[in-house]
Coordinates of C-alpha atoms and ligand atoms in Angstrom, one line a residue:
M11 CA 92.2 -32.0 99.1
A12 CA 91.3 -28.1 98.8
S13 CA 92.8 -26.4 95.8
E14 CA 94.2 -22.8 96.1
D15 CA 94.1 -22.8 92.6
H16 CA 90.3 -22.3 92.7
S17 CA 90.4 -19.5 94.9
H18 CA 91.8 -16.2 95.2
G19 CA 91.7 -14.3 98.5
G20 CA 90.8 -17.3 100.5
S21 CA 87.3 -17.1 98.7
V22 CA 85.8 -18.7 95.4
F23 CA 84.1 -15.9 95.4
A24 CA 87.1 -13.3 95.2
N25 CA 86.1 -11.8 92.0
V26 CA 83.1 -10.7 93.0
T27 CA 83.0 -7.0 92.3
Q28 CA 81.2 -4.5 94.6
A29 CA 77.9 -3.5 93.4
T30 CA 76.9 -0.2 93.8
E31 CA 74.0 0.7 96.1
D32 CA 70.3 1.4 94.6
P33 CA 69.9 4.8 93.7
I34 CA 66.6 5.0 95.9
L35 CA 66.8 2.1 98.3
G36 CA 70.6 3.7 98.9
V37 CA 69.7 6.9 99.5
T38 CA 67.8 5.5 103.0
V39 CA 71.3 3.6 103.8
A40 CA 73.7 7.1 103.1
Y41 CA 70.3 8.3 105.7
N42 CA 71.0 5.7 107.9
K43 CA 74.7 6.3 108.6
D44 CA 74.6 9.9 109.2
P45 CA 74.7 10.9 112.7
S46 CA 73.3 15.0 112.0
P47 CA 70.0 15.2 113.9
M48 CA 69.2 17.6 111.2
K49 CA 69.2 14.7 108.6
L50 CA 66.2 14.2 106.5
N51 CA 65.0 11.4 104.2
L52 CA 63.1 12.7 100.9
G53 CA 64.8 10.2 99.0
V54 CA 62.0 6.9 99.4
G55 CA 58.4 7.2 99.0
A56 CA 57.2 5.8 101.7
Y57 CA 54.8 8.0 103.7
R58 CA 55.7 9.5 107.1
T59 CA 53.2 11.3 109.9
E60 CA 53.4 15.5 110.6
E61 CA 55.8 13.6 113.3
G62 CA 57.9 12.5 110.7
N63 CA 57.3 9.1 111.6
P64 CA 55.9 5.9 109.6
L65 CA 52.2 6.0 109.5
V66 CA 50.1 1.7 110.6
L67 CA 46.5 3.1 109.4
N68 CA 44.2 2.9 112.2
V69 CA 42.5 0.2 109.5
V70 CA 45.4 -1.5 109.5
R71 CA 45.4 -2.4 112.9
R72 CA 41.8 -3.2 113.1
A73 CA 41.7 -5.6 110.6
E74 CA 45.3 -7.0 112.5
Q75 CA 43.5 -7.8 115.3
L76 CA 40.4 -9.3 113.6
L77 CA 43.0 -11.8 112.0
V78 CA 44.8 -11.9 115.4
N79 CA 41.7 -12.9 117.0
D80 CA 40.0 -15.4 114.5
P81 CA 41.1 -18.9 115.5
S82 CA 40.3 -20.2 112.6
R83 CA 43.1 -18.3 110.9
V84 CA 45.9 -21.0 110.0
K85 CA 49.1 -20.9 108.4
E86 CA 49.0 -23.3 105.4
Y87 CA 49.9 -22.2 102.1
L88 CA 48.2 -20.5 99.9
P89 CA 47.1 -22.1 96.5
I90 CA 49.9 -20.4 93.9
T91 CA 47.6 -18.0 92.4
G92 CA 46.9 -16.2 96.3
L93 CA 44.3 -15.6 98.1
A94 CA 40.9 -15.8 96.1
D95 CA 39.0 -12.8 98.0
F96 CA 41.7 -10.1 97.4
N97 CA 42.2 -11.1 93.9
K98 CA 38.0 -10.7 93.4
L99 CA 38.6 -7.5 95.7
S100 CA 41.6 -6.1 94.2
A101 CA 40.3 -5.9 90.4
K102 CA 37.3 -4.5 92.1
L103 CA 39.3 -2.3 93.0
I104 CA 40.9 -1.2 90.0
F105 CA 38.6 -1.5 87.5
G106 CA 35.6 -0.4 89.3
S107 CA 32.5 -2.6 90.7
D108 CA 30.4 -2.7 88.0
S109 CA 33.2 -3.2 85.3
P110 CA 31.9 -5.6 82.3
A111 CA 35.6 -7.1 82.0
I112 CA 34.8 -8.6 85.6
Q113 CA 31.4 -9.5 85.1
E114 CA 31.7 -11.4 82.4
N115 CA 35.3 -13.3 83.7
R116 CA 37.5 -11.9 81.7
V117 CA 39.9 -10.7 84.2
A118 CA 42.8 -13.1 85.4
T119 CA 44.3 -11.9 88.6
V120 CA 47.2 -13.2 91.1
Q121 CA 48.4 -12.3 94.3
C122 CA 52.3 -11.3 93.8
L123 CA 54.7 -10.0 95.9
S124 CA 53.4 -6.3 95.8
G125 CA 54.2 -3.9 92.4
T126 CA 57.1 -5.1 91.8
G127 CA 56.2 -8.7 91.9
S128 CA 53.4 -8.0 90.0
L129 CA 55.6 -6.0 86.9
R130 CA 57.4 -8.8 86.9
V131 CA 55.4 -12.0 86.7
G132 CA 53.3 -9.5 84.0
G133 CA 56.7 -9.2 82.4
E134 CA 57.7 -13.0 82.3
F135 CA 54.0 -13.7 80.9
L136 CA 54.3 -11.4 78.0
A137 CA 58.0 -12.9 77.8
R138 CA 57.0 -16.6 77.3
H139 CA 53.5 -15.8 75.6
Y140 CA 52.9 -12.7 73.8
H141 CA 54.3 -12.4 70.0
E142 CA 56.2 -9.4 70.6
R143 CA 58.7 -8.2 72.7
T144 CA 59.4 -4.7 73.1
I145 CA 58.0 -2.6 76.3
Y146 CA 58.0 0.6 75.7
I147 CA 58.7 2.5 78.8
P148 CA 58.3 6.5 79.6
Q149 CA 61.4 8.8 79.9
P150 CA 61.7 9.1 83.0
T151 CA 60.0 6.8 84.8
W152 CA 60.6 4.8 88.3
G153 CA 64.4 3.7 88.0
N154 CA 63.9 -0.4 88.6
H155 CA 61.4 -0.9 85.2
T156 CA 64.2 -1.4 83.6
K157 CA 65.9 -3.9 85.2
V158 CA 62.6 -5.8 85.8
F159 CA 61.7 -6.3 82.7
T160 CA 65.1 -6.9 80.7
L161 CA 65.4 -9.3 83.6
A162 CA 62.2 -10.7 82.7
G163 CA 62.7 -11.1 79.1
L164 CA 61.8 -8.5 77.3
S165 CA 63.3 -5.7 75.3
V166 CA 63.2 -2.1 77.1
K167 CA 62.7 1.3 75.0
T168 CA 61.5 4.7 76.0
Y169 CA 58.9 6.9 74.6
R170 CA 58.8 10.9 75.3
Y171 CA 57.4 11.7 78.6
Y172 CA 58.3 14.9 80.7
D173 CA 58.9 18.1 79.1
P174 CA 61.8 19.9 81.2
A175 CA 61.5 23.0 79.6
T176 CA 58.0 23.2 80.6
R177 CA 57.5 21.2 83.3
G178 CA 54.9 19.3 81.8
L179 CA 53.6 16.4 79.6
N180 CA 55.0 16.0 76.3
L181 CA 52.3 14.7 74.8
E182 CA 53.4 15.6 71.1
G183 CA 56.8 13.4 72.0
L184 CA 55.0 10.7 73.7
L185 CA 52.5 10.4 70.8
A186 CA 55.4 10.7 68.0
D187 CA 57.1 7.6 70.0
L188 CA 54.4 5.3 70.5
S189 CA 53.1 6.2 67.3
A190 CA 56.5 5.0 65.5
A191 CA 56.5 1.7 67.8
P192 CA 55.7 -1.8 65.9
S193 CA 52.4 -2.5 66.2
G194 CA 52.0 -4.7 69.5
A195 CA 54.3 -3.6 71.1
I196 CA 53.6 -3.1 74.9
V197 CA 53.4 0.3 76.7
L198 CA 54.1 1.0 80.3
L199 CA 51.8 3.4 81.8
H200 CA 51.4 4.6 85.4
A201 CA 47.9 4.8 86.2
C202 CA 48.1 7.8 88.3
A203 CA 50.8 9.8 90.2
H204 CA 53.7 9.2 87.7
N205 CA 56.9 8.9 89.5
P206 CA 59.5 10.7 89.3
T207 CA 57.8 14.0 87.5
G208 CA 54.9 14.4 89.2
V209 CA 53.1 14.9 85.9
D210 CA 49.8 13.1 84.7
P211 CA 48.1 13.5 81.5
T212 CA 44.3 15.0 82.0
L213 CA 41.6 12.3 80.9
E214 CA 41.4 14.1 77.3
Q215 CA 45.1 13.9 76.8
W216 CA 44.4 9.6 78.3
E217 CA 41.7 9.6 75.3
Q218 CA 44.2 10.3 72.6
I219 CA 46.4 8.2 74.5
R220 CA 43.8 5.3 74.2
L221 CA 42.8 6.2 70.6
L222 CA 46.4 5.8 69.5
M223 CA 47.4 2.8 71.4
R224 CA 44.1 0.5 70.5
S225 CA 44.5 1.7 66.8
K226 CA 47.8 0.5 66.5
G227 CA 47.2 -2.5 68.6
L228 CA 50.0 -1.5 71.7
L229 CA 49.5 -3.5 74.7
P230 CA 48.9 -1.1 77.7
F231 CA 50.7 -2.9 80.8
F232 CA 49.2 -0.6 84.0
D233 CA 51.7 0.2 86.8
S234 CA 49.3 1.2 89.8
A235 CA 51.2 2.1 92.5
Y236 CA 49.6 4.8 94.2
Q237 CA 46.2 4.9 93.4
G238 CA 44.1 6.8 96.4
F239 CA 47.5 8.7 96.5
A240 CA 47.3 10.9 93.7
S241 CA 43.8 12.9 94.5
G242 CA 42.7 11.6 97.5
N243 CA 40.3 8.9 96.0
L244 CA 40.1 5.6 94.6
D245 CA 37.7 5.7 91.5
A246 CA 39.3 9.3 90.3
D247 CA 42.8 7.6 90.7
A248 CA 41.9 4.5 88.6
Q249 CA 39.8 6.6 85.6
S250 CA 43.2 6.0 83.1
V251 CA 42.6 2.3 83.8
R252 CA 39.2 2.3 83.7
M253 CA 39.2 4.3 80.5
F254 CA 41.4 1.1 78.6
V255 CA 38.9 -1.2 79.8
A256 CA 35.8 -0.3 78.7
D257 CA 36.8 -0.6 75.0
G258 CA 37.0 -3.9 75.4
S259 CA 40.0 -4.4 74.8
E260 CA 42.8 -6.3 76.7
C261 CA 45.5 -5.1 79.4
L262 CA 47.5 -5.6 82.3
T263 CA 47.7 -3.9 85.6
A264 CA 50.1 -4.1 88.6
Q265 CA 48.7 -2.7 92.1
S266 CA 50.8 -2.4 95.1
Y267 CA 49.0 -1.5 98.8
A268 CA 52.4 -0.5 99.4
K269 CA 51.4 3.6 99.7
N270 CA 48.0 3.4 99.9
M271 CA 47.1 1.1 102.8
G272 CA 50.5 1.6 104.3
L273 CA 51.7 -2.2 103.6
Y274 CA 54.8 -1.1 102.7
G275 CA 56.3 -4.7 103.9
E276 CA 54.2 -7.0 103.6
R277 CA 54.8 -6.9 99.4
V278 CA 50.7 -7.0 98.5
G279 CA 50.0 -6.6 95.0
A280 CA 48.3 -7.9 92.2
L281 CA 49.0 -8.9 89.0
S282 CA 45.3 -8.7 86.6
I283 CA 45.5 -9.9 83.0
V284 CA 41.7 -7.8 81.4
C285 CA 41.3 -10.8 78.6
G286 CA 39.2 -10.7 75.2
S287 CA 37.8 -13.9 76.3
A288 CA 36.7 -15.8 79.9
D289 CA 38.1 -18.8 78.6
V290 CA 41.5 -17.0 77.2
A291 CA 41.6 -15.5 81.4
V292 CA 41.2 -18.9 82.4
R293 CA 44.0 -20.0 80.2
V294 CA 46.1 -17.1 81.2
E295 CA 45.5 -18.0 84.6
S296 CA 47.0 -21.2 84.3
Q297 CA 49.8 -20.3 82.9
L298 CA 50.7 -17.5 85.2
K299 CA 50.6 -20.4 87.7
L300 CA 53.6 -21.8 85.7
V301 CA 55.3 -18.5 85.8
I302 CA 55.0 -18.3 89.7
R303 CA 56.0 -21.7 91.0
P304 CA 59.2 -21.8 90.4
M305 CA 59.7 -18.6 90.9
Y306 CA 58.5 -18.6 95.0
S307 CA 56.0 -20.9 94.9
N308 CA 53.1 -19.1 96.5
P309 CA 52.6 -15.8 97.7
P310 CA 52.8 -15.0 101.7
I311 CA 49.1 -14.9 103.4
H312 CA 49.4 -12.0 106.4
G313 CA 49.3 -8.9 104.1
A314 CA 46.6 -9.8 101.4
S315 CA 44.6 -11.1 104.5
I316 CA 44.9 -7.4 105.8
V317 CA 43.6 -6.1 102.3
A318 CA 40.5 -8.8 101.8
T319 CA 39.5 -8.0 105.5
I320 CA 39.6 -4.2 105.1
L321 CA 38.2 -4.2 101.1
K322 CA 35.1 -6.5 102.0
D323 CA 33.7 -4.4 105.0
R324 CA 31.8 -1.2 104.2
E325 CA 32.5 0.4 107.3
M326 CA 36.1 -0.9 107.3
Y327 CA 36.8 0.1 103.8
H328 CA 34.9 3.6 103.8
E329 CA 37.4 4.1 107.1
W330 CA 40.7 3.3 104.9
T331 CA 39.2 6.4 102.3
I332 CA 39.4 8.6 105.4
E333 CA 42.5 7.5 106.3
L334 CA 43.7 7.6 102.5
K335 CA 42.4 11.3 101.8
A336 CA 43.9 12.2 104.9
M337 CA 47.7 11.2 103.7
A338 CA 47.0 12.7 100.2
D339 CA 45.7 16.2 101.6
R340 CA 49.2 16.0 104.1
I341 CA 51.3 16.0 101.2
I342 CA 49.3 18.5 99.2
N343 CA 49.3 20.8 102.6
M344 CA 53.4 19.8 102.4
R345 CA 53.5 21.0 98.5
E346 CA 52.4 24.1 99.4
Q347 CA 54.2 25.0 102.3
L348 CA 57.4 24.7 100.3
F349 CA 56.4 26.7 97.6
D350 CA 54.9 29.4 99.8
A351 CA 58.4 28.8 101.9
L352 CA 60.5 29.2 98.5
R353 CA 58.6 32.4 97.1
A354 CA 58.6 33.7 100.9
K355 CA 62.8 33.9 100.7
G356 CA 62.5 34.7 97.0
T357 CA 64.7 32.0 95.7
P358 CA 65.2 32.5 91.7
G359 CA 62.9 30.8 89.6
D360 CA 59.1 29.5 89.2
W361 CA 58.8 26.8 91.8
S362 CA 54.8 26.7 91.0
H363 CA 55.7 23.4 89.3
I364 CA 55.8 22.0 93.5
I365 CA 52.0 22.6 94.1
K366 CA 50.7 21.5 90.2
Q367 CA 52.7 17.9 90.3
I368 CA 50.8 15.2 91.3
G369 CA 51.5 12.5 94.0
M370 CA 53.9 12.1 96.4
F371 CA 57.2 13.3 94.7
T372 CA 57.9 16.8 93.2
F373 CA 60.7 16.5 90.3
T374 CA 62.0 19.5 91.8
G375 CA 64.3 20.4 88.7
L376 CA 67.4 20.4 91.0
T377 CA 70.7 19.2 89.5
S378 CA 72.5 16.3 90.8
E379 CA 75.2 19.0 92.1
Q380 CA 72.9 21.1 93.6
V381 CA 71.4 17.6 95.3
T382 CA 75.1 16.6 96.4
F383 CA 75.1 19.8 97.6
M384 CA 71.9 19.7 99.9
T385 CA 73.3 16.2 101.3
T386 CA 76.8 17.2 102.6
E387 CA 76.1 21.0 103.6
Y388 CA 71.8 20.2 104.7
H389 CA 72.2 16.7 105.2
I390 CA 69.0 16.7 103.3
Y391 CA 68.6 13.1 101.5
M392 CA 66.7 12.6 98.0
T393 CA 67.5 11.3 94.8
S394 CA 70.3 12.2 92.3
D395 CA 67.2 13.3 89.5
G396 CA 66.4 16.2 91.9
R397 CA 63.2 13.9 93.2
I398 CA 61.9 14.4 96.3
S399 CA 59.2 12.8 98.6
M400 CA 56.8 14.9 99.6
A401 CA 55.7 12.8 102.0
G402 CA 58.7 12.4 103.9
L403 CA 58.7 16.3 104.3
S404 CA 56.4 18.0 107.9
S405 CA 55.7 21.7 108.4
Q406 CA 58.6 21.4 110.9
K407 CA 61.5 20.9 108.2
V408 CA 60.0 23.0 106.0
P409 CA 62.3 25.8 106.4
H410 CA 65.2 24.1 106.7
L411 CA 64.6 22.5 103.6
A412 CA 63.6 25.9 102.1
D413 CA 66.8 27.3 103.6
A414 CA 68.8 24.5 101.7
I415 CA 67.0 24.5 98.2
H416 CA 67.4 28.2 97.9
A417 CA 71.2 27.7 99.0
A418 CA 71.5 25.2 96.1
V419 CA 70.0 27.5 92.9
T420 CA 72.1 30.5 94.4
Q421 CA 75.4 29.2 95.1
H422 CA 75.5 26.1 92.7
Ligands
LIG510 N1 55.7 1.0 90.7 C1 55.9 2.6 90.9 C2 55.9 3.4 89.6 C3 56.8 2.8 91.8 O1 57.1 3.8 92.5 C4 56.9 2.0 92.8 C5 57.6 2.3 94.4 C6 56.7 0.7 92.6 C7 56.3 0.3 91.3 C8 57.2 -1.1 93.4 O2 56.6 -0.8 94.4 P1 56.3 -1.7 95.7 O3 57.1 -1.7 96.6 O4 57.2 -3.1 95.0 O5 55.0 -2.5 95.7 N2 58.8 3.3 94.3 C9 58.9 3.5 95.8 C10 59.8 2.9 96.9 C11 61.0 2.7 96.5 C12 61.1 1.7 95.3 O6 61.9 2.0 95.1 O7 61.4 0.7 95.6 C13 59.8 4.8 94.9 O8 60.4 5.6 96.1 O9 60.3 5.3 94.0

């Protein structure tokens, strides 16, 4: 007999409280509800064309055609670790085809659910098998990092990264905080195109960071969500990771194909753990399988097949690099247009960071009050930390955005 004692308001879940929307994905939820024809979504980091539309790369369409027309393609489960070709090709893409770590079979790579899933699987592996449970993440960083690593069982601390006064890297603070970290601590590094600041260390600064981390035995965990999106060149954007792998020591890398292949919704990515020896890599892989199996059993086949088809064919790979460069160039062009528009209006402040920052985002320095003003008055949607996704902007919308920024900084 149903007992009323078990429920309030007719539901056993009546005590469940309303959760707040995600700080990034919630911006799209709010945008979708806005009926204004002027509305502009600069919240989520997702590429849009000059016409403001999502883009499916031509090379991705071609790869999908090949897959659809190939009768040998079936829908069987993949192994727990994913598509073998995809894993090998992904490791080559980030570490370089001549990487000694790959040649010596010291890399364990598993296909995961895009960048987020790769970070989560890596985090869970470290919580189970690594002696130091603290992970240092940059301040600020992508908002999901803290949640992903905390739920994976790690203890999250921050290191100084960005200096609002210079709108640049706080190298001194970064080195001081990593020097003070316990030996062996894990350090999350953005491989390139730091989110949200758009500020990357130079190669010389990377070298300083590497020397310090290696001398203290800190374990690097690279988040590579934007390879190719920063400079338009896949190899240039992997330099930070390759410097660390070249010294022969260990590290982890989470790769995402959401941005650089435009495969956002396919959820395709990879976790690679560079190990000290081939037999350690074999054992690490065996344990990664134990992390993955109870979580989602094995990864989806379609996105990984698209990526593998493109990466293994010379000509398709080449076409991809051209399309990728075009996306990166359009973003750089939007930076120039917005900067010029603000300068032409005489908007108070130094806006040169718009053209100096790297990757998908500009960290404008606008306050959360100014952001709210721009959303209510101009229907421009962005994250409350003042980050705008340059990839969501188009030439046609630059004047509207410049008007909104001008009004925000002169009135608030
Ligand atoms: N790491 C960083 C640094 C990211 O910026 C993102 C995506 C991810 C990982 C995860 O990407 P996957 O889609 O799982 O491959 N950040 C974007 C997209 C929206 C979001 O928050 O997931 C952003 O707008 O910050």
